[in-house]
Tab-separated table of C-alpha atoms and ligand atoms in Angstrom:
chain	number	residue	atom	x	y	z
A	1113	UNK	CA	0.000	0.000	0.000
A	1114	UNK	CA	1.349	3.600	-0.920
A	1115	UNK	CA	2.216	5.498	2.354
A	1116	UNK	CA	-0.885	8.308	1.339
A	1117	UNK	CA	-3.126	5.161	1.533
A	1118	UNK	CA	-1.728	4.303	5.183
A	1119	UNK	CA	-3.699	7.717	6.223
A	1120	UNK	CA	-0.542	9.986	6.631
A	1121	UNK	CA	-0.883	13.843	6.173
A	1122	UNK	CA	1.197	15.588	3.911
A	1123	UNK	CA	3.262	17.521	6.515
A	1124	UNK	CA	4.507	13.777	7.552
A	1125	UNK	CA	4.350	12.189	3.575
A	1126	UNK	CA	7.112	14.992	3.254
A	1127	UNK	CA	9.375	13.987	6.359
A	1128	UNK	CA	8.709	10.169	4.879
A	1129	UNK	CA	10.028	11.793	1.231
A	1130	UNK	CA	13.200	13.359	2.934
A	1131	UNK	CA	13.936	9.894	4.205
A	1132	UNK	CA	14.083	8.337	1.286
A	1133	UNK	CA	11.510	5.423	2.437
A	1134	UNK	CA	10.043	4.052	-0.710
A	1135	UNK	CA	7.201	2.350	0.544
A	1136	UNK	CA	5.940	1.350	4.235
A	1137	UNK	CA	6.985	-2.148	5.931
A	1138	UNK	CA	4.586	-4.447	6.406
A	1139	UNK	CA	4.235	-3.788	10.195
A	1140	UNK	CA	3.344	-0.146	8.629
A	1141	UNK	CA	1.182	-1.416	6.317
A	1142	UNK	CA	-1.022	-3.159	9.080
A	1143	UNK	CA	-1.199	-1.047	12.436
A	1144	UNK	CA	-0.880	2.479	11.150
A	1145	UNK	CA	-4.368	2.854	9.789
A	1146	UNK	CA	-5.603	0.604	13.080
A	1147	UNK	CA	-3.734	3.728	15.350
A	1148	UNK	CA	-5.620	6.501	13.758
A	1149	UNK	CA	-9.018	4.407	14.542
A	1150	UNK	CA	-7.891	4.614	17.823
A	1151	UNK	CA	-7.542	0.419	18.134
A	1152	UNK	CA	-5.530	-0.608	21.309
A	1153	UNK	CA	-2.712	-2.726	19.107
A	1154	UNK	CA	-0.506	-5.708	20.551
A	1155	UNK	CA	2.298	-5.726	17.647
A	1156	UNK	CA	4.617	-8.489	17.267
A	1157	UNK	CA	7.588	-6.534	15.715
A	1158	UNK	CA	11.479	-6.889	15.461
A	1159	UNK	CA	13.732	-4.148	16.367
A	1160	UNK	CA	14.509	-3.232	12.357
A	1161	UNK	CA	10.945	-3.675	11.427
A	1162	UNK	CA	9.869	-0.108	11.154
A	1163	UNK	CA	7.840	0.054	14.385
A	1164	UNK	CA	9.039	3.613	15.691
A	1165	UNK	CA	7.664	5.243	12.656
A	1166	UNK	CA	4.559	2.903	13.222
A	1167	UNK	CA	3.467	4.742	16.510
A	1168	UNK	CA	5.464	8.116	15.477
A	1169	UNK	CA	3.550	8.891	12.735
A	1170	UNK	CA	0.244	9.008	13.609
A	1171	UNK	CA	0.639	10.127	17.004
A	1172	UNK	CA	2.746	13.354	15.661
A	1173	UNK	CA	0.164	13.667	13.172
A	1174	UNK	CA	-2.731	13.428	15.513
A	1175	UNK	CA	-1.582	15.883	17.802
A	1176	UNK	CA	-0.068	18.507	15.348
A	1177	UNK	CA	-3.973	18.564	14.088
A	1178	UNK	CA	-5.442	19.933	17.430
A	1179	UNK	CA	-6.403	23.638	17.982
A	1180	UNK	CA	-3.029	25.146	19.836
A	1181	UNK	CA	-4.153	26.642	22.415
A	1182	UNK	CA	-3.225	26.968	26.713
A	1183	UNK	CA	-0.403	25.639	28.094
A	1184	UNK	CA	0.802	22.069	26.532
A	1185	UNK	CA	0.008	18.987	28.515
A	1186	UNK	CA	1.637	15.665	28.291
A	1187	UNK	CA	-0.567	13.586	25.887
A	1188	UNK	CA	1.324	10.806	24.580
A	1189	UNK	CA	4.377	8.797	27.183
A	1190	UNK	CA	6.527	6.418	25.190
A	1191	UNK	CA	7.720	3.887	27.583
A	1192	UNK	CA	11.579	2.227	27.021
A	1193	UNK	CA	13.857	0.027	28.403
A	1194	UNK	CA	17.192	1.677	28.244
A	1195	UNK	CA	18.102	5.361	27.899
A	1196	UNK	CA	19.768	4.647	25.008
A	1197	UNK	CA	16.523	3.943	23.073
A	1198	UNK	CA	14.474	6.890	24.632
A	1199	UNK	CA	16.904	9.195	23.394
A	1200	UNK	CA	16.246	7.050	19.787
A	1201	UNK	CA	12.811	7.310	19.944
A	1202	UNK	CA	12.988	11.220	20.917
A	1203	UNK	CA	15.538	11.537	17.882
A	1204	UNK	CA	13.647	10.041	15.573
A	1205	UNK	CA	10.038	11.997	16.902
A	1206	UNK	CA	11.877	15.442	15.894
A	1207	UNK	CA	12.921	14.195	12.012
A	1208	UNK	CA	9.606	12.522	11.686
A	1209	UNK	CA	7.936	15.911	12.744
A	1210	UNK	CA	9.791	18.353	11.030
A	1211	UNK	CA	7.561	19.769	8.290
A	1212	UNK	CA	4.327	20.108	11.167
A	1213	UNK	CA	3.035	22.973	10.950
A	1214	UNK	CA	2.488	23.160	14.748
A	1215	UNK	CA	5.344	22.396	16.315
A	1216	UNK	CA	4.843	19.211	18.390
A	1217	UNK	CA	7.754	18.845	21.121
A	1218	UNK	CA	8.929	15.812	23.313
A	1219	UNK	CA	11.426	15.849	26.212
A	1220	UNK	CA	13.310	12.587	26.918
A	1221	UNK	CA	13.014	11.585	30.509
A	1222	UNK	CA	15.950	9.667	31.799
A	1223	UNK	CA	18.139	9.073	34.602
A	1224	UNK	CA	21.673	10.254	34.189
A	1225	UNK	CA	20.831	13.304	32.984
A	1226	UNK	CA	19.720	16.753	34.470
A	1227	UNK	CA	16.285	16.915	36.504
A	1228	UNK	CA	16.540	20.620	36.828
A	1229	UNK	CA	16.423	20.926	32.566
A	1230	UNK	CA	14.040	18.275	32.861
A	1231	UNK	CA	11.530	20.152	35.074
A	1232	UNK	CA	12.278	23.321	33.278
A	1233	UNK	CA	11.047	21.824	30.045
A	1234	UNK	CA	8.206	19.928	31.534
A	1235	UNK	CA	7.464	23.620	33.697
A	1236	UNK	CA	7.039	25.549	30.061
A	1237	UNK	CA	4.550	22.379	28.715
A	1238	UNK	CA	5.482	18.909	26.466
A	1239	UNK	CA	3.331	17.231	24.661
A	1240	UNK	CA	5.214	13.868	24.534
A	1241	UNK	CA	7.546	12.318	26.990
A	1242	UNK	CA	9.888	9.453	26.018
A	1243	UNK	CA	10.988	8.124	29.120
A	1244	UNK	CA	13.053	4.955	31.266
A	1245	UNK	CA	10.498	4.147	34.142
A	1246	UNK	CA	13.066	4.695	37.088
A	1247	UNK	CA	13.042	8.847	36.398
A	1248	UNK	CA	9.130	9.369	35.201
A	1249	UNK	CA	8.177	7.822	38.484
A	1250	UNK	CA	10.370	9.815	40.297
A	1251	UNK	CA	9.045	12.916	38.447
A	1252	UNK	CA	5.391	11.982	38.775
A	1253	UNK	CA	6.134	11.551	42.989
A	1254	UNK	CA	7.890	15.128	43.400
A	1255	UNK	CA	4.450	16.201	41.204
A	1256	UNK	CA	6.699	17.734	38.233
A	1257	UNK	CA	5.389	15.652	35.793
A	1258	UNK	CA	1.523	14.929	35.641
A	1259	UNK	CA	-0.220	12.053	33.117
A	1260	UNK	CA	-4.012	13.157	34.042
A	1261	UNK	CA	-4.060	13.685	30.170
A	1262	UNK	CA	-2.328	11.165	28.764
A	1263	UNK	CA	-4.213	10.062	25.208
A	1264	UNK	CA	-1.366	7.769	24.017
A	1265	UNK	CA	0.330	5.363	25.998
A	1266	UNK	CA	3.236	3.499	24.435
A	1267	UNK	CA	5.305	0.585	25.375
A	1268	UNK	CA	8.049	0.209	23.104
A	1269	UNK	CA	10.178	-3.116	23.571
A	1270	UNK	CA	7.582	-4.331	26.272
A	1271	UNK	CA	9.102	-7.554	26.756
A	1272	UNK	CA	12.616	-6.026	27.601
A	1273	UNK	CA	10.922	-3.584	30.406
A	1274	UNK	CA	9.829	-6.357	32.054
A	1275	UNK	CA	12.364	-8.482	31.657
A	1276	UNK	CA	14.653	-5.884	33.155
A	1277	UNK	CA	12.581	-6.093	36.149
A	1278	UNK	CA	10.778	-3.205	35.723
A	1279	UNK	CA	7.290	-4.669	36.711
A	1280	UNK	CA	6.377	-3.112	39.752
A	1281	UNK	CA	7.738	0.647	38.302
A	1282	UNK	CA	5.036	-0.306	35.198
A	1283	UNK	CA	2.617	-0.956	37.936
A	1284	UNK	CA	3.047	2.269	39.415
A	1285	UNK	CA	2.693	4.218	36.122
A	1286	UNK	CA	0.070	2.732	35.272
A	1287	UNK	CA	-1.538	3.773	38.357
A	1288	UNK	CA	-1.119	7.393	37.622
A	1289	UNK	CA	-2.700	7.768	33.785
A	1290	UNK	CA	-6.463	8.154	32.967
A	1291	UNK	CA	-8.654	4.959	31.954
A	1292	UNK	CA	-9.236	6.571	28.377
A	1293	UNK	CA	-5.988	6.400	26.429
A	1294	UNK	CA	-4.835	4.153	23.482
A	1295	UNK	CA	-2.380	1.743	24.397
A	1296	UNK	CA	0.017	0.470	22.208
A	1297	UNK	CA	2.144	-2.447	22.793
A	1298	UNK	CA	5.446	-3.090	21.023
A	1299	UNK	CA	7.054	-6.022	21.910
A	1300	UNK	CA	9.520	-8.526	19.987
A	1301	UNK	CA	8.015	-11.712	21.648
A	1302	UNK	CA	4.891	-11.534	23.726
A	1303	UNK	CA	5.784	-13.850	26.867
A	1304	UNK	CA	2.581	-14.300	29.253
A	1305	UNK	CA	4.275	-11.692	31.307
A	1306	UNK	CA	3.188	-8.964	28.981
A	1307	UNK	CA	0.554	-10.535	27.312
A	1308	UNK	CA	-1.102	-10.517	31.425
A	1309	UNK	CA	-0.190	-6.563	31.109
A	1310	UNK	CA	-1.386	-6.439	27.962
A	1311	UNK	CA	-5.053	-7.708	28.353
A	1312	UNK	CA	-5.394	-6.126	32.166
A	1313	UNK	CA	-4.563	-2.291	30.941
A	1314	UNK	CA	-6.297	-2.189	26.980
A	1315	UNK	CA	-9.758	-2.722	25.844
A	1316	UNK	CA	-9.571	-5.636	23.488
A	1317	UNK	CA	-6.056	-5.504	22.229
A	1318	UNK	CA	-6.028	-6.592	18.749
A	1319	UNK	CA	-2.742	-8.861	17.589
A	1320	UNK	CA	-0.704	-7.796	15.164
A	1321	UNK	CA	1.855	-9.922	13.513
A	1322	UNK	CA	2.883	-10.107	10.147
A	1323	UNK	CA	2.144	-14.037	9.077
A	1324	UNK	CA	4.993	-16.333	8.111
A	1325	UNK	CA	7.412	-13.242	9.574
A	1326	UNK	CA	10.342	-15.877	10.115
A	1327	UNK	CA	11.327	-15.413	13.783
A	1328	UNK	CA	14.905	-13.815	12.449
A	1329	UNK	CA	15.107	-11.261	9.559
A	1330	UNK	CA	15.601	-12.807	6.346
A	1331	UNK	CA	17.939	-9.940	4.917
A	1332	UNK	CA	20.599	-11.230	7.603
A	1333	UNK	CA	23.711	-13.477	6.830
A	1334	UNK	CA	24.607	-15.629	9.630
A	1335	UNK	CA	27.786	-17.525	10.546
A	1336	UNK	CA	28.873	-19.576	13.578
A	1337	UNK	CA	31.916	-20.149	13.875
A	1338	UNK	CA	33.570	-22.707	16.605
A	1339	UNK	CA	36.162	-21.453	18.489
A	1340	UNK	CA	37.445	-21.977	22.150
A	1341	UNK	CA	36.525	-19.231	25.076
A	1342	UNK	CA	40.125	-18.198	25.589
A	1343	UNK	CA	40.973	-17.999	21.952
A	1344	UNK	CA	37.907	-15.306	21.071
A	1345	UNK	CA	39.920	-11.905	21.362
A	1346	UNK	CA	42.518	-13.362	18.991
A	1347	UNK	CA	40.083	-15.330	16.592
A	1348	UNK	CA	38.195	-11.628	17.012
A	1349	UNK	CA	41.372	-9.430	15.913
A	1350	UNK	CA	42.296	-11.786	12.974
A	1351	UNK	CA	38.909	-11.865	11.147
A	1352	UNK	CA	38.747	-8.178	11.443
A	1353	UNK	CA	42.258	-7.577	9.520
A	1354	UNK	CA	41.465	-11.047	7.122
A	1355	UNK	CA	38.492	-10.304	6.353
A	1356	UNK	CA	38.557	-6.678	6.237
A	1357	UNK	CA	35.481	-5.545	8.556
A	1358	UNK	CA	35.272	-1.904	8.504
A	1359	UNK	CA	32.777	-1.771	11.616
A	1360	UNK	CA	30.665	-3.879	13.805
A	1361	UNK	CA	28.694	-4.153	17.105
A	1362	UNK	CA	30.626	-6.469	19.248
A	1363	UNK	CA	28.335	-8.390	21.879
A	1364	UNK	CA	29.734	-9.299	25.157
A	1365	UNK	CA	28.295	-10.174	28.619
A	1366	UNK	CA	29.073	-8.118	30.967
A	1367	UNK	CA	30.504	-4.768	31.646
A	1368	UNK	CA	33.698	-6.020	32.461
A	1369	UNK	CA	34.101	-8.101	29.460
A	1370	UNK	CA	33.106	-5.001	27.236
A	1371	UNK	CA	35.566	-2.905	28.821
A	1372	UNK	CA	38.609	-5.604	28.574
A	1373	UNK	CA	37.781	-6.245	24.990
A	1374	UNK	CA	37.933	-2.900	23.926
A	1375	UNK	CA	41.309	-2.995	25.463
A	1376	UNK	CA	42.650	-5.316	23.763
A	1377	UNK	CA	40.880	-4.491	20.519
A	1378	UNK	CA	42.596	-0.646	21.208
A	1379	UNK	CA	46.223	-2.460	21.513
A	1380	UNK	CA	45.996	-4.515	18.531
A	1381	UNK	CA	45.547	-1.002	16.593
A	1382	UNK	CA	41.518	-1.344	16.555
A	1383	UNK	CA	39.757	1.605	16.420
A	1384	UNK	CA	36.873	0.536	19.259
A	1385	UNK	CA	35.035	1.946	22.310
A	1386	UNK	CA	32.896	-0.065	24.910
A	1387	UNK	CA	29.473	0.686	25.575
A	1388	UNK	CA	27.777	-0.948	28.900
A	1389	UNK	CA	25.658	0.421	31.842
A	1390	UNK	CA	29.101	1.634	34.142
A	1391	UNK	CA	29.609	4.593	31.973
A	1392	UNK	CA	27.543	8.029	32.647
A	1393	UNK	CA	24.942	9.022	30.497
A	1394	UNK	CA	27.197	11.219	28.453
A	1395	UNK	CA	29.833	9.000	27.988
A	1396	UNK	CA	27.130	6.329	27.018
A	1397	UNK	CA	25.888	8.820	24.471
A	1398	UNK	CA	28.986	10.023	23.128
A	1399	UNK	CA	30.546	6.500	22.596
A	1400	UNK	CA	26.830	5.626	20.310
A	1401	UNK	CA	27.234	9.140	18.401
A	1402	UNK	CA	30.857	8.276	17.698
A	1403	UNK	CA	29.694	4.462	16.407
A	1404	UNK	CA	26.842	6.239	14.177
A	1405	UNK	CA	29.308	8.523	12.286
A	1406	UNK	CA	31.818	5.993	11.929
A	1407	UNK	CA	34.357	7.827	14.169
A	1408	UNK	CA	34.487	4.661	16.186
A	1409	UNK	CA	34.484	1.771	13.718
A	1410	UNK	CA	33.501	-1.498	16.235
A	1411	UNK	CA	31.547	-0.580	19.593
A	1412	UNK	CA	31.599	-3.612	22.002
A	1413	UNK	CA	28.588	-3.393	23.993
A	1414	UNK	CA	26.465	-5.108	26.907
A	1415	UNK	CA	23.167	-6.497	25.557
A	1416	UNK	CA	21.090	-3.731	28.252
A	1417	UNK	CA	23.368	-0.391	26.805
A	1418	UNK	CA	22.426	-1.796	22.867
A	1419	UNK	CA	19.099	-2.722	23.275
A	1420	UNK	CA	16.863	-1.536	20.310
A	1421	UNK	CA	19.714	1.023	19.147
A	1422	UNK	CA	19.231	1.903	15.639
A	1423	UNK	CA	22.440	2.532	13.580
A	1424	UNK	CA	22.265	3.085	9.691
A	1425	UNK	CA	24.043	0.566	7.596
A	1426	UNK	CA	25.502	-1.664	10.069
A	1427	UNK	CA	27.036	-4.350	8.387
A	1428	UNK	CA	27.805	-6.572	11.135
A	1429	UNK	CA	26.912	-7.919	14.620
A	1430	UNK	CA	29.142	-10.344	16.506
A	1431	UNK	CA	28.136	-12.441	19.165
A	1432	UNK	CA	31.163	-12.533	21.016
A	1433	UNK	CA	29.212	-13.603	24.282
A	1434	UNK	CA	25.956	-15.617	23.190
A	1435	UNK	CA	22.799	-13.581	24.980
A	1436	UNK	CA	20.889	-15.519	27.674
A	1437	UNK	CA	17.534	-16.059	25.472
A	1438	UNK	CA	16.946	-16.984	22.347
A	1439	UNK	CA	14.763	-13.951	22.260
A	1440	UNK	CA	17.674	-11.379	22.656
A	1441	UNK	CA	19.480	-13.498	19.851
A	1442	UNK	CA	16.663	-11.812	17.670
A	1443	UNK	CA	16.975	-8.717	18.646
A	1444	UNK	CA	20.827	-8.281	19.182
A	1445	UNK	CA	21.179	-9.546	15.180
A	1446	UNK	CA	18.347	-7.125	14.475
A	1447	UNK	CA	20.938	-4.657	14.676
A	1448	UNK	CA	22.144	-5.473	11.137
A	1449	UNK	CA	20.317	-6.021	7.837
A	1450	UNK	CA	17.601	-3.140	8.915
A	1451	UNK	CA	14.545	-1.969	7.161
A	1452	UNK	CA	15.607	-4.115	4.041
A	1453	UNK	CA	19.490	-3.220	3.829
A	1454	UNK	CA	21.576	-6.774	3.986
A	1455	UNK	CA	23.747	-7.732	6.714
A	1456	UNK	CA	25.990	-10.265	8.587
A	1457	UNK	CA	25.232	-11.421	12.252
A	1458	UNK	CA	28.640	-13.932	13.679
A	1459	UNK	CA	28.164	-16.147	16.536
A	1460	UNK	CA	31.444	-17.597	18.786
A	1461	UNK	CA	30.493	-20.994	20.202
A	1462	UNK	CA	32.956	-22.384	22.764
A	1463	UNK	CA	32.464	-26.054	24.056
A	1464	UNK	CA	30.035	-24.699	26.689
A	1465	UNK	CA	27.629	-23.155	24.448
A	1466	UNK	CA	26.769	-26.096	22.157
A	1467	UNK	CA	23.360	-26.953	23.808
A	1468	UNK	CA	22.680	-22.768	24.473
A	1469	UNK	CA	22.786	-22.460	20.889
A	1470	UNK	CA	20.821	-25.430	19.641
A	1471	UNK	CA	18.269	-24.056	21.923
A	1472	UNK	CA	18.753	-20.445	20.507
A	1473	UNK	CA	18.800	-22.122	16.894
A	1474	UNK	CA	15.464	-23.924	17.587
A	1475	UNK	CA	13.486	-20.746	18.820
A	1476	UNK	CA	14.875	-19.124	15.979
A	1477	UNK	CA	13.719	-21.845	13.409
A	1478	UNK	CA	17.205	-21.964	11.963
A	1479	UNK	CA	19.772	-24.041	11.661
A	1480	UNK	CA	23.038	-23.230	10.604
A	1481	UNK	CA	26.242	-24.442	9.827
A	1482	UNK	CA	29.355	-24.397	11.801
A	1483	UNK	CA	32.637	-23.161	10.801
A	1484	UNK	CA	36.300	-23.685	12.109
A	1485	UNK	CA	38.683	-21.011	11.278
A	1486	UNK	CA	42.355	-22.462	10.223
A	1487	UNK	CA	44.516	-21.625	13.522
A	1488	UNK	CA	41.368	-21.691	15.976
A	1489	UNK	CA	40.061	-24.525	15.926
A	1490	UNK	CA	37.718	-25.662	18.712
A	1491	UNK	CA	40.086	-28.320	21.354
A	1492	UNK	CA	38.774	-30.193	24.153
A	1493	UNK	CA	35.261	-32.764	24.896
A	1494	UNK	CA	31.694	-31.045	24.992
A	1495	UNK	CA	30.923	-30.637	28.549
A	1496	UNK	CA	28.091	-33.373	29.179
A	1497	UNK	CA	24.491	-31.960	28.773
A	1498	UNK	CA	23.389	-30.600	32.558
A	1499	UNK	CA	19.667	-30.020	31.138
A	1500	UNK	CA	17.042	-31.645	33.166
A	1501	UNK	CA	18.734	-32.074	36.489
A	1502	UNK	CA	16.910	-30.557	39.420
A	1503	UNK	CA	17.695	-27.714	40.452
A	1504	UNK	CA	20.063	-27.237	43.601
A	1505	UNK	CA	18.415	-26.236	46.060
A	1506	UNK	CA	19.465	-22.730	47.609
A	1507	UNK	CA	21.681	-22.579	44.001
A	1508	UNK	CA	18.988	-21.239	41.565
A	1509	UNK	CA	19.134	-17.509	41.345
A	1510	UNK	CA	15.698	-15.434	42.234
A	1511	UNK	CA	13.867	-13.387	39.691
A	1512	UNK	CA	14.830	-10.610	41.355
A	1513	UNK	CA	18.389	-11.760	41.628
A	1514	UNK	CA	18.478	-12.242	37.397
A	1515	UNK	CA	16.746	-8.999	37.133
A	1516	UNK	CA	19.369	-7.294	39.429
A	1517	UNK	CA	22.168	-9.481	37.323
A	1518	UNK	CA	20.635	-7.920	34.028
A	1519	UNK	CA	20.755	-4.326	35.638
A	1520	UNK	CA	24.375	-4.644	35.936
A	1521	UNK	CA	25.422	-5.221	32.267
B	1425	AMP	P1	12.926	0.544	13.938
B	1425	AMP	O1	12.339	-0.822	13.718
B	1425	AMP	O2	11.908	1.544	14.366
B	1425	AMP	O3	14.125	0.520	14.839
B	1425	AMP	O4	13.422	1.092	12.494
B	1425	AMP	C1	14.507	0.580	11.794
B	1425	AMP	C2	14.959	1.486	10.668
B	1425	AMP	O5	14.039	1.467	9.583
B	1425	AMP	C3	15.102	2.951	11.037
B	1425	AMP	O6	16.362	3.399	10.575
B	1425	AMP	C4	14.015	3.656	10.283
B	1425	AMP	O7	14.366	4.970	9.926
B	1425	AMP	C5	13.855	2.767	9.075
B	1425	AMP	N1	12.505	2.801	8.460
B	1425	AMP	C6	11.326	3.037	9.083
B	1425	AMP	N2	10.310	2.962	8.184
B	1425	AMP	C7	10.858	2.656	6.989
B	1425	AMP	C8	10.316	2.421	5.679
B	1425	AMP	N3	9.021	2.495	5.442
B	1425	AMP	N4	11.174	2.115	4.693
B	1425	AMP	C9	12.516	2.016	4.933
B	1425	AMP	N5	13.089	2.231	6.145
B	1425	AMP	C10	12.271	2.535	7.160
């Protein structure tokens, strides 16, 4: 369907023009005209698949068409998981609205960065807030920031939010915005966790998915290649310079690891920076800007500091940790081969991550070959398979323990 079709005005047709999108994806295609009929959507979409623009559009468009008027009030809240995507989202709400004729403005609200610019901007009037759940609430306590008018409520990456433990903050938001809004859930998988969410907070939530959508994006290369634990860095360093990679995003799994590996990768004559959750806010945000313009050519990052980042034309994502769930396999190779452009996603498996990855590789649907690079070849016996044994008592670690674990990359 031609984007006019999908509903859009001209003011955003122009922004869409500017960008150079040809057509809308098919997650476009389906819930944009479903927003503007004011539909409470559950969306299955992949990071990559177009979704900001999905919500963006029509909410900038919807509000740029009111009478101006009074003091602005917060209508819309787009809900994230990391900072890193907020300030994304907030990025991407100013391109997509730059031809409105009435201005509409958002304020990102984070942690890590100012609360007295914050409550300046929110003092003068917003009309959309793009925000982490740890500083809205504490906003929406010290009664700087009120919802009473929310219209749009948007939770992008739902899963993620929860997964990072963030239930009981959701709880409390949800506590604080009118009964009449439209609530739109964006979610990669929809575990019962959100789906419970989901159905408690909407009126009849209508699914979205786009059918056959293969679980990983099609446009997206992927290689594993075999190689032991303590041979990664240097297996790492010699496919760069053999193979020629000009940039990637380097996955690790935990700050630590994203912090060493840069070192080394820095030694070896590498041009990289870490990204990961111990850095400040700035530093976080200058070491992304530097990775979008290519001033940094690989970023090795935590799975929590990447989450949902979008950067144009990556080529390449390599899993130098595997992620915990096959879920955030998805979405950390969702990084590449975006929006239709092609890319390569690399997974290390050492002899402990044989039955992860079959696991990862059956959620996925896939199955894919393994390589052995001359020189690194994978030494030693499989550890046996420690599936299905109980579980130890007093050994297995708490939700709130994994959620506190996750908080730390
Ligand atoms: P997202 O899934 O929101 O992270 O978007 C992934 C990328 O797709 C972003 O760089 C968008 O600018 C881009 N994009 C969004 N809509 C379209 C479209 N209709 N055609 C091509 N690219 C798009």
């Amino acid at each position: 369907m031609p984007f006019k079709q999908l509903g859009l005005s001209e003011e955003i047709l122009r922004s869409i023009q500017k960008h150079g999108f040809t057509a809308p994806t098919p997650i476009q295609d389906l819930a944009i005209p479903q927003i503007f009929d004011g539909t409470d959507l559950l969306v299955e979409a992949q990071t990559g698949s177009g979704k900001t623009a999905c919500f963006a559009w029509p909410i900038l468009q919807q509000l740029a068409a009111q009478k101006s008027g009074g003091k602005k009030v917060i209508q819309a809240l787009i809900l994230t998981p990391t900072r890193e995507l907020a300030l994304q989202v907030s990025a991407a709400l100013s391109q997509f609205g730059e031809f409105l004729c009435k201005k509409v403005s958002a304020l990102t609200v984070i942690g890590g960065e100012s609360i007295a610019q914050q409550t300046q901007t929110l003092a003068a009037g917003v009309d959309i807030v793009v925000a982490t759940p740890g500083r809205l609430l504490d906003l929406i306590g010290q009664q700087i920031l009120s919802l009473a008018h929310l219209k749009f409520f948007v939770l992008d990456e739902a899963d993620k939010i929860l997964d990072l433990g963030f239930a009981a903050e959701l709880e409390l938001i949800l506590e604080k915005i009118p009964d009449t809004r439209q609530n739109l859930f964006f979610s990669a998988t929809y575990p019962s966790k959100v789906l419970e969410i989901a159905k408690r907070i909407s009126k009849n939530p209508v699914p979205l998915k786009i059918d056959d959508m293969a679980p990983t994006v099609d446009t997206i290369s992927q290689r594993v290649i075999l190689v032991n634990k303590e041979k990664r860095g240097m297996l790492l360093r010699h496919l760069i310079k053999a193979e020629c990679w000009r940039d990637g995003l380097v996955f690790v799994s935990s700050k630590i690891a994203a912090h060493n590996l840069c070192g080394k990768l820095r030694k070896a004559g590498i041009n990289a920076d870490a990204l990961h959750g111990d850095l400040s806010q700035p530093e976080r945000n200058k070491a992304l800007a530097n990775f979008k313009t290519k001033k940094t050519h690989f970023l090795v990052a935590t799975d929590v500091a990447a989450r949902g980042i979008d950067i144009e034309k990556l080529s390449l994502v390599i899993n130098y940790d595997l992620p915990r769930s096959p879920a955030d396999y998805i979405h950390r190779i969702g990084r590449t081969g975006r929006a239709g452009e092609t890319g390569l996603a690399i997974s290390f498996i050492g002899l402990e991550d044989q039955e992860h990855f079959k696991l990862i590789e059956k959620r996925a649907k896939i199955r894919l070959d393994r390589e052995e690079i001359a020189g690194f070849e994978l030494l030693g016996d499989i550890p046996e398979k420690v599936r299905g044994l109980p579980p130890i008592k007093g050994k297995r670690k708490s939700k709130k323990d994994r959620a506190r674990e996750l908080k730390r990359t």
